[in-house]
Each structure stands twice: as C-alpha cells, then as structure tokens.
mmCIF file of C-alpha atoms and ligand atoms in Angstrom:
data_model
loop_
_atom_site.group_PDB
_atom_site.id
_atom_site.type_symbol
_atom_site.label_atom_id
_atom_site.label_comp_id
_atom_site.label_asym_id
_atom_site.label_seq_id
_atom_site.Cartn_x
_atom_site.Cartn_y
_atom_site.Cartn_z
ATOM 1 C CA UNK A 47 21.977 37.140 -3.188
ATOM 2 C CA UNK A 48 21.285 40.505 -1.890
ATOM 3 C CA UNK A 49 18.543 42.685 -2.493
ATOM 4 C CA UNK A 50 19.585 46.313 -2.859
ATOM 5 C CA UNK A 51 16.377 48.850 -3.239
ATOM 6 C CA UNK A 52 17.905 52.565 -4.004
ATOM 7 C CA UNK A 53 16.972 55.928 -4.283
ATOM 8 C CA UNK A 54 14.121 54.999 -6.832
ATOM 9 C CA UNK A 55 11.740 56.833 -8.211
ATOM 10 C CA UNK A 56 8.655 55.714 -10.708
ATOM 11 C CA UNK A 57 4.600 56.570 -11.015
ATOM 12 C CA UNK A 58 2.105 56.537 -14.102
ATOM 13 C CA UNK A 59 2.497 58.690 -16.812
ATOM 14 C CA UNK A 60 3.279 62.137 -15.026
ATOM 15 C CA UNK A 61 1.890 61.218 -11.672
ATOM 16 C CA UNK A 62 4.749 60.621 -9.333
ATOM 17 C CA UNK A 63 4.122 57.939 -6.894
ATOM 18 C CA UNK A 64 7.853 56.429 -5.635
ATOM 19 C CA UNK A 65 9.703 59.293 -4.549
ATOM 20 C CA UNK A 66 13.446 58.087 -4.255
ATOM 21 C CA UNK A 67 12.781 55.491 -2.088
ATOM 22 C CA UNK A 68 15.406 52.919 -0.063
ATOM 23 C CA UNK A 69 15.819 50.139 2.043
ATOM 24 C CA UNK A 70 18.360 48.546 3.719
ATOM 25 C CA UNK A 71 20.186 45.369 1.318
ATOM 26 C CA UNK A 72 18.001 42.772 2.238
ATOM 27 C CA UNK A 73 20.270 39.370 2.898
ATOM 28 C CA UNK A 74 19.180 35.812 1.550
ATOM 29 C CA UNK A 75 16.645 34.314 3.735
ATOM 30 C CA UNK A 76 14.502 37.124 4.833
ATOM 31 C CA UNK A 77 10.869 37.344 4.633
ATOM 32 C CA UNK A 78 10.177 40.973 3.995
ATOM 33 C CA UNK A 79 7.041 42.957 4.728
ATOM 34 C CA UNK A 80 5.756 45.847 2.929
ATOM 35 C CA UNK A 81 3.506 48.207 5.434
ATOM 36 C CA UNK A 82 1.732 51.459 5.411
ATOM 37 C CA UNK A 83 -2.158 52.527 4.485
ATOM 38 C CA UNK A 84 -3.482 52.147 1.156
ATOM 39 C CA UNK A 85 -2.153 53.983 -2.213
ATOM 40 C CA UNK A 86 1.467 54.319 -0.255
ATOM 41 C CA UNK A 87 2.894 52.910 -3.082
ATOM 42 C CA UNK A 88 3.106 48.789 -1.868
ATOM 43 C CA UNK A 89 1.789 47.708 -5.368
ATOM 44 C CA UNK A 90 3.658 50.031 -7.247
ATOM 45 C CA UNK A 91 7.533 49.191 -5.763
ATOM 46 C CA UNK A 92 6.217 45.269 -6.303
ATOM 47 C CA UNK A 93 5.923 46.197 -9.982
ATOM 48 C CA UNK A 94 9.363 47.880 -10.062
ATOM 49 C CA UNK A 95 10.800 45.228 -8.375
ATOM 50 C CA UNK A 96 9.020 42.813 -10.867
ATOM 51 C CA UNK A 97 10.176 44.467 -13.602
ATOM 52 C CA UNK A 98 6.744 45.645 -15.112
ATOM 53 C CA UNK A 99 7.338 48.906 -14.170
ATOM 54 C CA UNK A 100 10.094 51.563 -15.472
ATOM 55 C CA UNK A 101 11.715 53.436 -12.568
ATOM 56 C CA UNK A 102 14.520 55.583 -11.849
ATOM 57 C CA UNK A 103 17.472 54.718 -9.442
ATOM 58 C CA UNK A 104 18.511 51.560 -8.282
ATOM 59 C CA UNK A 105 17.748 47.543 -7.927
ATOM 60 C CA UNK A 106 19.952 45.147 -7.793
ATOM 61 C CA UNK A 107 19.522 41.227 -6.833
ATOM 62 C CA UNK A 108 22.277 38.760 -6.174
ATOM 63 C CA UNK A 109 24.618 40.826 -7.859
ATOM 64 C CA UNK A 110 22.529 41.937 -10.686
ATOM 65 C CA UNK A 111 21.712 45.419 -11.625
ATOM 66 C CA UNK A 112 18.204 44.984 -13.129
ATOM 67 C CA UNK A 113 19.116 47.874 -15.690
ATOM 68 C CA UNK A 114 22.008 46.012 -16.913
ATOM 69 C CA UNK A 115 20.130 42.801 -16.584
ATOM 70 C CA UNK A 116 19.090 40.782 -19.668
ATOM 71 C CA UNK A 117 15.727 41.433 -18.757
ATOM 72 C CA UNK A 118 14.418 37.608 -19.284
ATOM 73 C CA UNK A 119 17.104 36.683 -16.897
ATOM 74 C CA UNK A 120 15.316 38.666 -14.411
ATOM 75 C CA UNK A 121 12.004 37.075 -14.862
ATOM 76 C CA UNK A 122 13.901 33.658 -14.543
ATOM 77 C CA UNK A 123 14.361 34.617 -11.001
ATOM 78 C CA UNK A 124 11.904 36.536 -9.901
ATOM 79 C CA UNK A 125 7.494 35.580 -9.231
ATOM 80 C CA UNK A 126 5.123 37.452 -8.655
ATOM 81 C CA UNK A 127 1.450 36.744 -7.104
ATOM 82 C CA UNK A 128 -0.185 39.600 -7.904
ATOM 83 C CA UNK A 129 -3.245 41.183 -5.813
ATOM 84 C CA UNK A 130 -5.847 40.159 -8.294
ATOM 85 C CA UNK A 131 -5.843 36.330 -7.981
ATOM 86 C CA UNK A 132 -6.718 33.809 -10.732
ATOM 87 C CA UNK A 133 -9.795 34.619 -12.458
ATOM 88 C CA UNK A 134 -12.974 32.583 -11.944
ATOM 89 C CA UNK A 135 -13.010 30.946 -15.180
ATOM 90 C CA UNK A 136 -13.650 26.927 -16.046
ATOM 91 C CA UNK A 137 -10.406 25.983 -16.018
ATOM 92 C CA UNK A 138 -9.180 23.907 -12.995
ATOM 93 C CA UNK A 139 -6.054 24.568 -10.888
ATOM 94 C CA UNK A 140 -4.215 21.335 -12.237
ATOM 95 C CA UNK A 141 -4.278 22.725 -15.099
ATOM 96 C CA UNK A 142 -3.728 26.740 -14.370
ATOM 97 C CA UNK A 143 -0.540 24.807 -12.846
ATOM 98 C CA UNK A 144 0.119 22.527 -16.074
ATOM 99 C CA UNK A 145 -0.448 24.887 -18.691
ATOM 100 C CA UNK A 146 1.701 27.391 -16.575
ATOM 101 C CA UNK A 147 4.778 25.459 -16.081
ATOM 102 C CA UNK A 148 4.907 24.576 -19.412
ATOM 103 C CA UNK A 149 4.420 27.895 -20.741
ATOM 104 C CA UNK A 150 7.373 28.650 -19.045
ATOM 105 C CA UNK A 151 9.146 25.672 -19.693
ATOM 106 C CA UNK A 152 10.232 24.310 -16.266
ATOM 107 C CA UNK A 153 12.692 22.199 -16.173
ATOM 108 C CA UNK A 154 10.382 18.827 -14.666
ATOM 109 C CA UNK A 155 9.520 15.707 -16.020
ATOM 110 C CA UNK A 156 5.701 14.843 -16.333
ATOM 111 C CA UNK A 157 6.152 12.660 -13.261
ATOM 112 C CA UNK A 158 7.771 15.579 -11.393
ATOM 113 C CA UNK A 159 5.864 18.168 -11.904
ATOM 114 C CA UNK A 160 2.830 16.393 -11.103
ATOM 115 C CA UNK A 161 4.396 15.833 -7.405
ATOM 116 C CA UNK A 162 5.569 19.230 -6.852
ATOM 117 C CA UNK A 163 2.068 20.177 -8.266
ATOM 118 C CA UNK A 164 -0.013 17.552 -5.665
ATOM 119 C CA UNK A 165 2.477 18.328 -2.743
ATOM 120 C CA UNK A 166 1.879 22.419 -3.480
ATOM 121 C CA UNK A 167 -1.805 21.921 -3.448
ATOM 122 C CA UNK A 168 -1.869 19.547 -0.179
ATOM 123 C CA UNK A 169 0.590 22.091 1.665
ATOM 124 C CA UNK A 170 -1.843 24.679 0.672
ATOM 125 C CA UNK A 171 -4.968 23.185 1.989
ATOM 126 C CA UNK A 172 -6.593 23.123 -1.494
ATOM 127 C CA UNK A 173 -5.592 19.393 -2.336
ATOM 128 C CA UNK A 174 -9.426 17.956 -3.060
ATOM 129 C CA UNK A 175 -10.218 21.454 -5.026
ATOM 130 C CA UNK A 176 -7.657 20.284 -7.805
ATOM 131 C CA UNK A 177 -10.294 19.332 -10.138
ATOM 132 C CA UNK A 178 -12.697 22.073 -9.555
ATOM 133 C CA UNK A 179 -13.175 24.738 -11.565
ATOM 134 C CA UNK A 180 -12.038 28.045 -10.392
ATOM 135 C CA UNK A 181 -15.225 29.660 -11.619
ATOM 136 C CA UNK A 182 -16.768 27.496 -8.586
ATOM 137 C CA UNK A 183 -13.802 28.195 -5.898
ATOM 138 C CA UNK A 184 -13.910 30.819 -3.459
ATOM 139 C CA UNK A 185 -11.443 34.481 -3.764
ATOM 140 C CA UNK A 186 -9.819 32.712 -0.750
ATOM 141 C CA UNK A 187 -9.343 29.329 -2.297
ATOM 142 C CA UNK A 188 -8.107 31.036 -5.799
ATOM 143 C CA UNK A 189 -5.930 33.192 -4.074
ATOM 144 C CA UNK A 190 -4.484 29.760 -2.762
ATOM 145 C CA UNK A 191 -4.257 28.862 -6.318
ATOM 146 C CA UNK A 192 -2.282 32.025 -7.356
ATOM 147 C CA UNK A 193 0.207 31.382 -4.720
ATOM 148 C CA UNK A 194 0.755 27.572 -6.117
ATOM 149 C CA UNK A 195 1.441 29.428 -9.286
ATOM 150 C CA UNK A 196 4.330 31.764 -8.199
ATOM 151 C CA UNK A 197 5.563 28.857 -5.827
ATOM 152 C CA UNK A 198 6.116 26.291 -8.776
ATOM 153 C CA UNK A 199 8.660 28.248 -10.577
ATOM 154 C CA UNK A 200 11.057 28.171 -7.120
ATOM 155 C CA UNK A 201 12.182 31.828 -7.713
ATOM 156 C CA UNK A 202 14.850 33.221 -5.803
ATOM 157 C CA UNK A 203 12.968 36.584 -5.421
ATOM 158 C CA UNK A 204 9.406 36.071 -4.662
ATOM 159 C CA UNK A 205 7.112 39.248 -4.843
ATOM 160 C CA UNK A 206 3.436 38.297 -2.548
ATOM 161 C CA UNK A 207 0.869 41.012 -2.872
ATOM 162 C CA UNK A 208 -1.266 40.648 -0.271
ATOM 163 C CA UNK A 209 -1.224 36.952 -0.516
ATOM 164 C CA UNK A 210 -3.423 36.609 2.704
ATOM 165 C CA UNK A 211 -5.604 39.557 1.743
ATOM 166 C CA UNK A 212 -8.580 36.960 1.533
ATOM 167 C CA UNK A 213 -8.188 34.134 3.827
ATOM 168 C CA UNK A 214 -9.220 33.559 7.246
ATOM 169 C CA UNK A 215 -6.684 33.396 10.026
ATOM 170 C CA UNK A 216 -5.593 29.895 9.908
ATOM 171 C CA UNK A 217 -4.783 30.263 6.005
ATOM 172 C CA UNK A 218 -3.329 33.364 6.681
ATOM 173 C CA UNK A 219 -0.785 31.673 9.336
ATOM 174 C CA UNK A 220 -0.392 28.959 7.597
ATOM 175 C CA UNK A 221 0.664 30.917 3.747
ATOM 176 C CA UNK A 222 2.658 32.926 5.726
ATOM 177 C CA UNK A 223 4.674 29.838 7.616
ATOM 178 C CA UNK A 224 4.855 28.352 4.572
ATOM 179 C CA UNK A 225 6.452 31.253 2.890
ATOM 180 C CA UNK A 226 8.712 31.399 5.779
ATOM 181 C CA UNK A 227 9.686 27.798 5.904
ATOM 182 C CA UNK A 228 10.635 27.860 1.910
ATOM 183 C CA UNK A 229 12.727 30.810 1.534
ATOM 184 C CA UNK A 230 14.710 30.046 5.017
ATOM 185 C CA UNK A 231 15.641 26.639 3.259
ATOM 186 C CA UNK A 232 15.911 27.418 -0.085
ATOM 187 C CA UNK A 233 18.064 30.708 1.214
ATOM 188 C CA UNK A 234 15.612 33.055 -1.360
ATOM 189 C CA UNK A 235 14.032 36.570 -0.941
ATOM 190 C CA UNK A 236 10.483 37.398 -0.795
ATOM 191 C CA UNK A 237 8.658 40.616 -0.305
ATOM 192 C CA UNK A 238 5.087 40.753 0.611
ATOM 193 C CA UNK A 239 2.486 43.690 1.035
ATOM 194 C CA UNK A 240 0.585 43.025 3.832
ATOM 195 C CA UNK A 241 -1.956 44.273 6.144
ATOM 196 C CA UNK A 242 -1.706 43.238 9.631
ATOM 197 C CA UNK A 243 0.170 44.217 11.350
ATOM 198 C CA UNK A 244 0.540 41.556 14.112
ATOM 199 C CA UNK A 245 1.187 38.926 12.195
ATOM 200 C CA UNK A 246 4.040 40.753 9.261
ATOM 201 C CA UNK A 247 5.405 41.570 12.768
ATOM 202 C CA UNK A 248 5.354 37.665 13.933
ATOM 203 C CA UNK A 249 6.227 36.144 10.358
ATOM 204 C CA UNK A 250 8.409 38.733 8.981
ATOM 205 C CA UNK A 251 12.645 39.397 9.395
ATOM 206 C CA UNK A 252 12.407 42.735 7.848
ATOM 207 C CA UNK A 253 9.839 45.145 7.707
ATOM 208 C CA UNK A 254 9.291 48.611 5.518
ATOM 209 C CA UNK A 255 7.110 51.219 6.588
ATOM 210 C CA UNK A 256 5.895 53.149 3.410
ATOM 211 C CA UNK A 257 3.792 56.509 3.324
ATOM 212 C CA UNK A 258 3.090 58.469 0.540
ATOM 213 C CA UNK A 259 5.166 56.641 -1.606
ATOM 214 C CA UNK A 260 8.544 57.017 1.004
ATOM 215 C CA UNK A 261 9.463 54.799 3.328
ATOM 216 C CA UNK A 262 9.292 55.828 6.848
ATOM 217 C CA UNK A 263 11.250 53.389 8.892
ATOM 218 C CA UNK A 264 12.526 49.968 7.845
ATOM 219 C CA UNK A 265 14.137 47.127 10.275
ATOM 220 C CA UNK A 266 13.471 44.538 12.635
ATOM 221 C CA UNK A 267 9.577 44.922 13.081
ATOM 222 C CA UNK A 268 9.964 45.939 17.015
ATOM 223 C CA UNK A 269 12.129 49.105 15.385
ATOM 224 C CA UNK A 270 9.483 49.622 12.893
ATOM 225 C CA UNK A 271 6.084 48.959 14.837
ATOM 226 C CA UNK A 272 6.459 52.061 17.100
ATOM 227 C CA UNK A 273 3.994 54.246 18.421
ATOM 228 C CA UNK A 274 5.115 57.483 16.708
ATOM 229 C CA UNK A 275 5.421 55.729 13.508
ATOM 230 C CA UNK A 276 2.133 53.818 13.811
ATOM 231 C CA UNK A 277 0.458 57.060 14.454
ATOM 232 C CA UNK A 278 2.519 59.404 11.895
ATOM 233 C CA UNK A 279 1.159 56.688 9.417
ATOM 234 C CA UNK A 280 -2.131 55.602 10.135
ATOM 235 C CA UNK A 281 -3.248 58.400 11.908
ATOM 236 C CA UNK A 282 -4.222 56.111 14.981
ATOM 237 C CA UNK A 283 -3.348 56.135 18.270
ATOM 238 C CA UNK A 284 -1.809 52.389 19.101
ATOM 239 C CA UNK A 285 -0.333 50.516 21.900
ATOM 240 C CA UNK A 286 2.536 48.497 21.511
ATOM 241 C CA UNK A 287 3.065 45.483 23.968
ATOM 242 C CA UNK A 288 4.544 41.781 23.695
ATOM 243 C CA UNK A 289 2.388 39.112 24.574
ATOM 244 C CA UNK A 290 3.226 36.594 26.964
ATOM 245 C CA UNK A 291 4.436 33.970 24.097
ATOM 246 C CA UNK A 292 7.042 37.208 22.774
ATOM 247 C CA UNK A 293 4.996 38.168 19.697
ATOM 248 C CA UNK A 294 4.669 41.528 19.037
ATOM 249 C CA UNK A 295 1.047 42.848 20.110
ATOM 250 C CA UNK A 296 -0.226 46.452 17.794
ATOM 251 C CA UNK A 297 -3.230 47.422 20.069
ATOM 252 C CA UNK A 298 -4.917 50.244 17.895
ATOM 253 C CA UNK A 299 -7.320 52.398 20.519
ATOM 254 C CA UNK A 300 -8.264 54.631 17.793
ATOM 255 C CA UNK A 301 -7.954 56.896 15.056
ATOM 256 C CA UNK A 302 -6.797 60.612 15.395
ATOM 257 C CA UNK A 303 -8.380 63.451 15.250
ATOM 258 C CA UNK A 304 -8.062 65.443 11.921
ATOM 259 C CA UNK A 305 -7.138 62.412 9.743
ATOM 260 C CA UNK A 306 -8.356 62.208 6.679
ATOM 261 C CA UNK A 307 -8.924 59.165 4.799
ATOM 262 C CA UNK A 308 -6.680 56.613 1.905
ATOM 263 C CA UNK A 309 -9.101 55.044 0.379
HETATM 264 N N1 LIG B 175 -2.158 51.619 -12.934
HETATM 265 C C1 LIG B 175 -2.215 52.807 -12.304
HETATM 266 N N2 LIG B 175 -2.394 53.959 -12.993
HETATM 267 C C2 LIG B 175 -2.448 55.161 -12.362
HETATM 268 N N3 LIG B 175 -2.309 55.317 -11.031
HETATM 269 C C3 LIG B 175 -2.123 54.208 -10.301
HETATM 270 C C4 LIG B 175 -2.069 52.913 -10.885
HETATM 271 N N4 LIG B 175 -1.867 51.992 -9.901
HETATM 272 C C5 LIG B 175 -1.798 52.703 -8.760
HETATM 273 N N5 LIG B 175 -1.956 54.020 -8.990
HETATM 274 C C6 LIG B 175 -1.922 55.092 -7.976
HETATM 275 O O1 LIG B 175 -0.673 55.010 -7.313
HETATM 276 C C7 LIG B 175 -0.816 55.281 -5.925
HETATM 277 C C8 LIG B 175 -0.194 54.136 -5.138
HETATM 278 O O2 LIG B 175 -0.959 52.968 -5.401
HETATM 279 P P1 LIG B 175 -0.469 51.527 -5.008
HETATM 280 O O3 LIG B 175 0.941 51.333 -5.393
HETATM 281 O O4 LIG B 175 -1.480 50.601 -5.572
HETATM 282 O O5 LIG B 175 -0.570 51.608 -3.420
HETATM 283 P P2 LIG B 175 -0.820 50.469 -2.339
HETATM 284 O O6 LIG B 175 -0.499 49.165 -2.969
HETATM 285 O O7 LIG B 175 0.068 50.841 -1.201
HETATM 286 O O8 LIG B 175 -2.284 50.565 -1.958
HETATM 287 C C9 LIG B 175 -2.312 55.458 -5.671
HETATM 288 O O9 LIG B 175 -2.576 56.846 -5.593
HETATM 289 C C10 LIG B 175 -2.955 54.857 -6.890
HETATM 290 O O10 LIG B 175 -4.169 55.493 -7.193
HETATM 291 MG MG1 LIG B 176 -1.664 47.476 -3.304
#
C-alpha cells in the first residue's frame, strides 16, 4: 500500500509550479506532513495526488499507477478535505453527512451509517452541533464538519489540507491524534499540509519540506526540522531543542535579514 511520489511536474495553464518533485515511498501507516511557507506548492501536489490535477511523472498507491488507473477507482480510495471547508449554508451536518454518503453510495445500512455518523461527530467534539445549521457554526466547527466528511468514506489515502488551519490548540491536538489513531489501525496513508511546525513534528512519521514548488528535505521530522533548512526556507533564524517530555521544540528567534515575503 505504498505511496510512491516521482519526479512530477504540474502548474496552471503555463505557469509551472511542481518542478519534478519526489519523496521517499511512503509505507502504510504513516501520517505525512506537508511543510514549507505559503505558495510552495502544498495545495497544488494535494490536487495531483487527488487526482484533480494533470501532472507529469509519477504516482503510484498500493500498487497502482494513477495514469494507468481507472480513474474512479482512484477516487474510491482516496479523500480529500480540502482548505476551504463546508460552506455556511442552511443545511445541517447530519445531513452534509447523509446526503454525502449516499451520493457516493457507501456501502452502510441506514442504521450504520447513522452510528459511524454520531460516533464521527462525538469523536470530533461537534456531537450537539449535529442539528445546527452550518450557516450558524463557526470556520472552526465547519472545518470539523469537513473532516467528518472525508473520514466517512474510510479511504485508504487521505489528503488533509490544513485540517487544523482554524481550530484552537486542543482541536488541533485532538484532529491530529485522531488522524493518527485511524490510519495506524486501519494501516492507511494520509498526507496533510500543515503549519506548525511543533506539532507536524510531534504527530507526524514523515515529513516533506517543500520550497518553491521542490522539496527540500523529507524524513523523520528531527532530519527535516533543522536549522539550515528552517532558515533556507523560512528565512528565520530558529532554534531547535527537545523538550523535557522528547517532543521536538522549533524556537523561531527571528526572521532574516533580506527576506522577502510569500504571501
Ligand atoms: N488555481 C490556481 N490557478 C493559478 N495559480 C494557482 C492556483 N492555485 C495556486 N496557484 C499558484 O500556485 C502557487 C502554489 O500555490 P499552492 O499550491 O496553493 O501553495 P501552498 O498550498 O503551499 O500555499 C502559488 O504561486 C499560487 O499563486
Ligand atoms: Mg495551500
């Protein structure tokens, strides 16, 4: 169940953006973290890997080249939570999830997808919100909701982007545990953009380090999170230490001189 990310290659129209970019396979199990300042290309490899997006050279999962792949048999496997999350309209998020699962046609009895539905929402803190509509929910609370929706299809390749990018730090633990806990057990893939560093360092196996639409170190996130690449990257000046319960501590004293800015 490998994921294999080579030499590709893929932008917008005939602005370049991925410039033959590779990782190391990624093995089943591993909670994967995309780094590096904004427009480095996170979104755009999650939409390759998604299949939205055409793109030169190689990806392969379990097996499966996705240019040889019967495209719907790669959306079978793979979800994606995009960056936007749901919009605030007056549905409700039992039935975003409802009208979702059968659009897709999961395989779940009424009775079963309710539960996987009502246990989603309690393990996501957003249980008593069920009923609510979204047009009267938080970004935080939606985002929630998006990641519900990728998490009730159970795909073996599960693309996050920035699925934390609007909660507070115990919903940001707590997604990214989650995350954790379900693709260790379930022995599936998932690939997240994220932005802190500390804790895609604490929650993630694998991390990649993307600039400019390359990717400028990928491994175990104390190989990655270095002080050369930190600054080569982010144009900051940052102190790496472990704290004394062995997570990983980024300690950013400040930017560098002559830097200009991604915004
Ligand atoms: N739909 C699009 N059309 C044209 N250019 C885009 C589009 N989406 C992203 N880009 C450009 O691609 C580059 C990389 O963007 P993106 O992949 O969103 O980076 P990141 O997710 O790391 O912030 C940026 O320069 C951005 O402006
Ligand atoms: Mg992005």
């Amino acid at each position: 169940m490998n994921l294999k990310v080579e030499n590709v290659s893929a932008g917008y129209g005939s602005v370049q953006i991925l410039n033959n970019l590779s990782f190391p396979d990624i093995t089943q199990g591993q909670l994967v973290g995309l780094l590096g300042p904004n427009a480095s290309g996170k979104s755009t490899l999650l939409r390759c890997l998604s299949g939205i997006l055409a793109f030169k050279g190689h990806i392969s999962f379990a097996g499966q080249e996705y240019s040889k792949t019967n495209h719907k048999a790669w959306f079978e496997k793979v979800a994606t939570m995009p960056q936007s999350p749901p919009a605030p309209t007056a549905l409700t998020p039992t039935e975003l999830l409802w009208s979702t699962a059968r659009a897709l046609a999961l395989p779940y009895s009424d009775q079963a997808l309710a539960h996987r539905i009502e246990d989603l929402f309690t393990s996501l803190g957003i249980y008593e919100y069920r009923l609510s509509a979204l047009s009267s929910l938080s970004g935080g609370k939606r985002q929630l909701v998006g990641l519900a929706l990728a998490l009730i299809r159970e795909p073996e390749l599960m693309l996050l982007d920035e699925p934390t990018s609007a909660l507070d730090l115990h919903w940001r633990m707590t997604v990214l545990q989650l995350v954790q806990q379900r693709i260790k057990t379930q022995n599936q893939i998932a690939v997240a953009a994220l932005h802190d560093l500390d804790l895609a360092a604490r929650y993630c196996d694998t991390l990649v380090l993307m600039h400019q639409g390359v990717v400028v170190a990928a491994g175990a996130p104390e190989t990655v999170l270095v002080e050369d690449n930190i600054a080569r990257v982010y144009q900051v000046e940052a102190k790496i230490s472990r704290s004394p319960y062995g997570h990983l501590h980024i300690d950013v004293i400040g930017p560098l001189p002559g830097s200009s800015p991604h915004v």
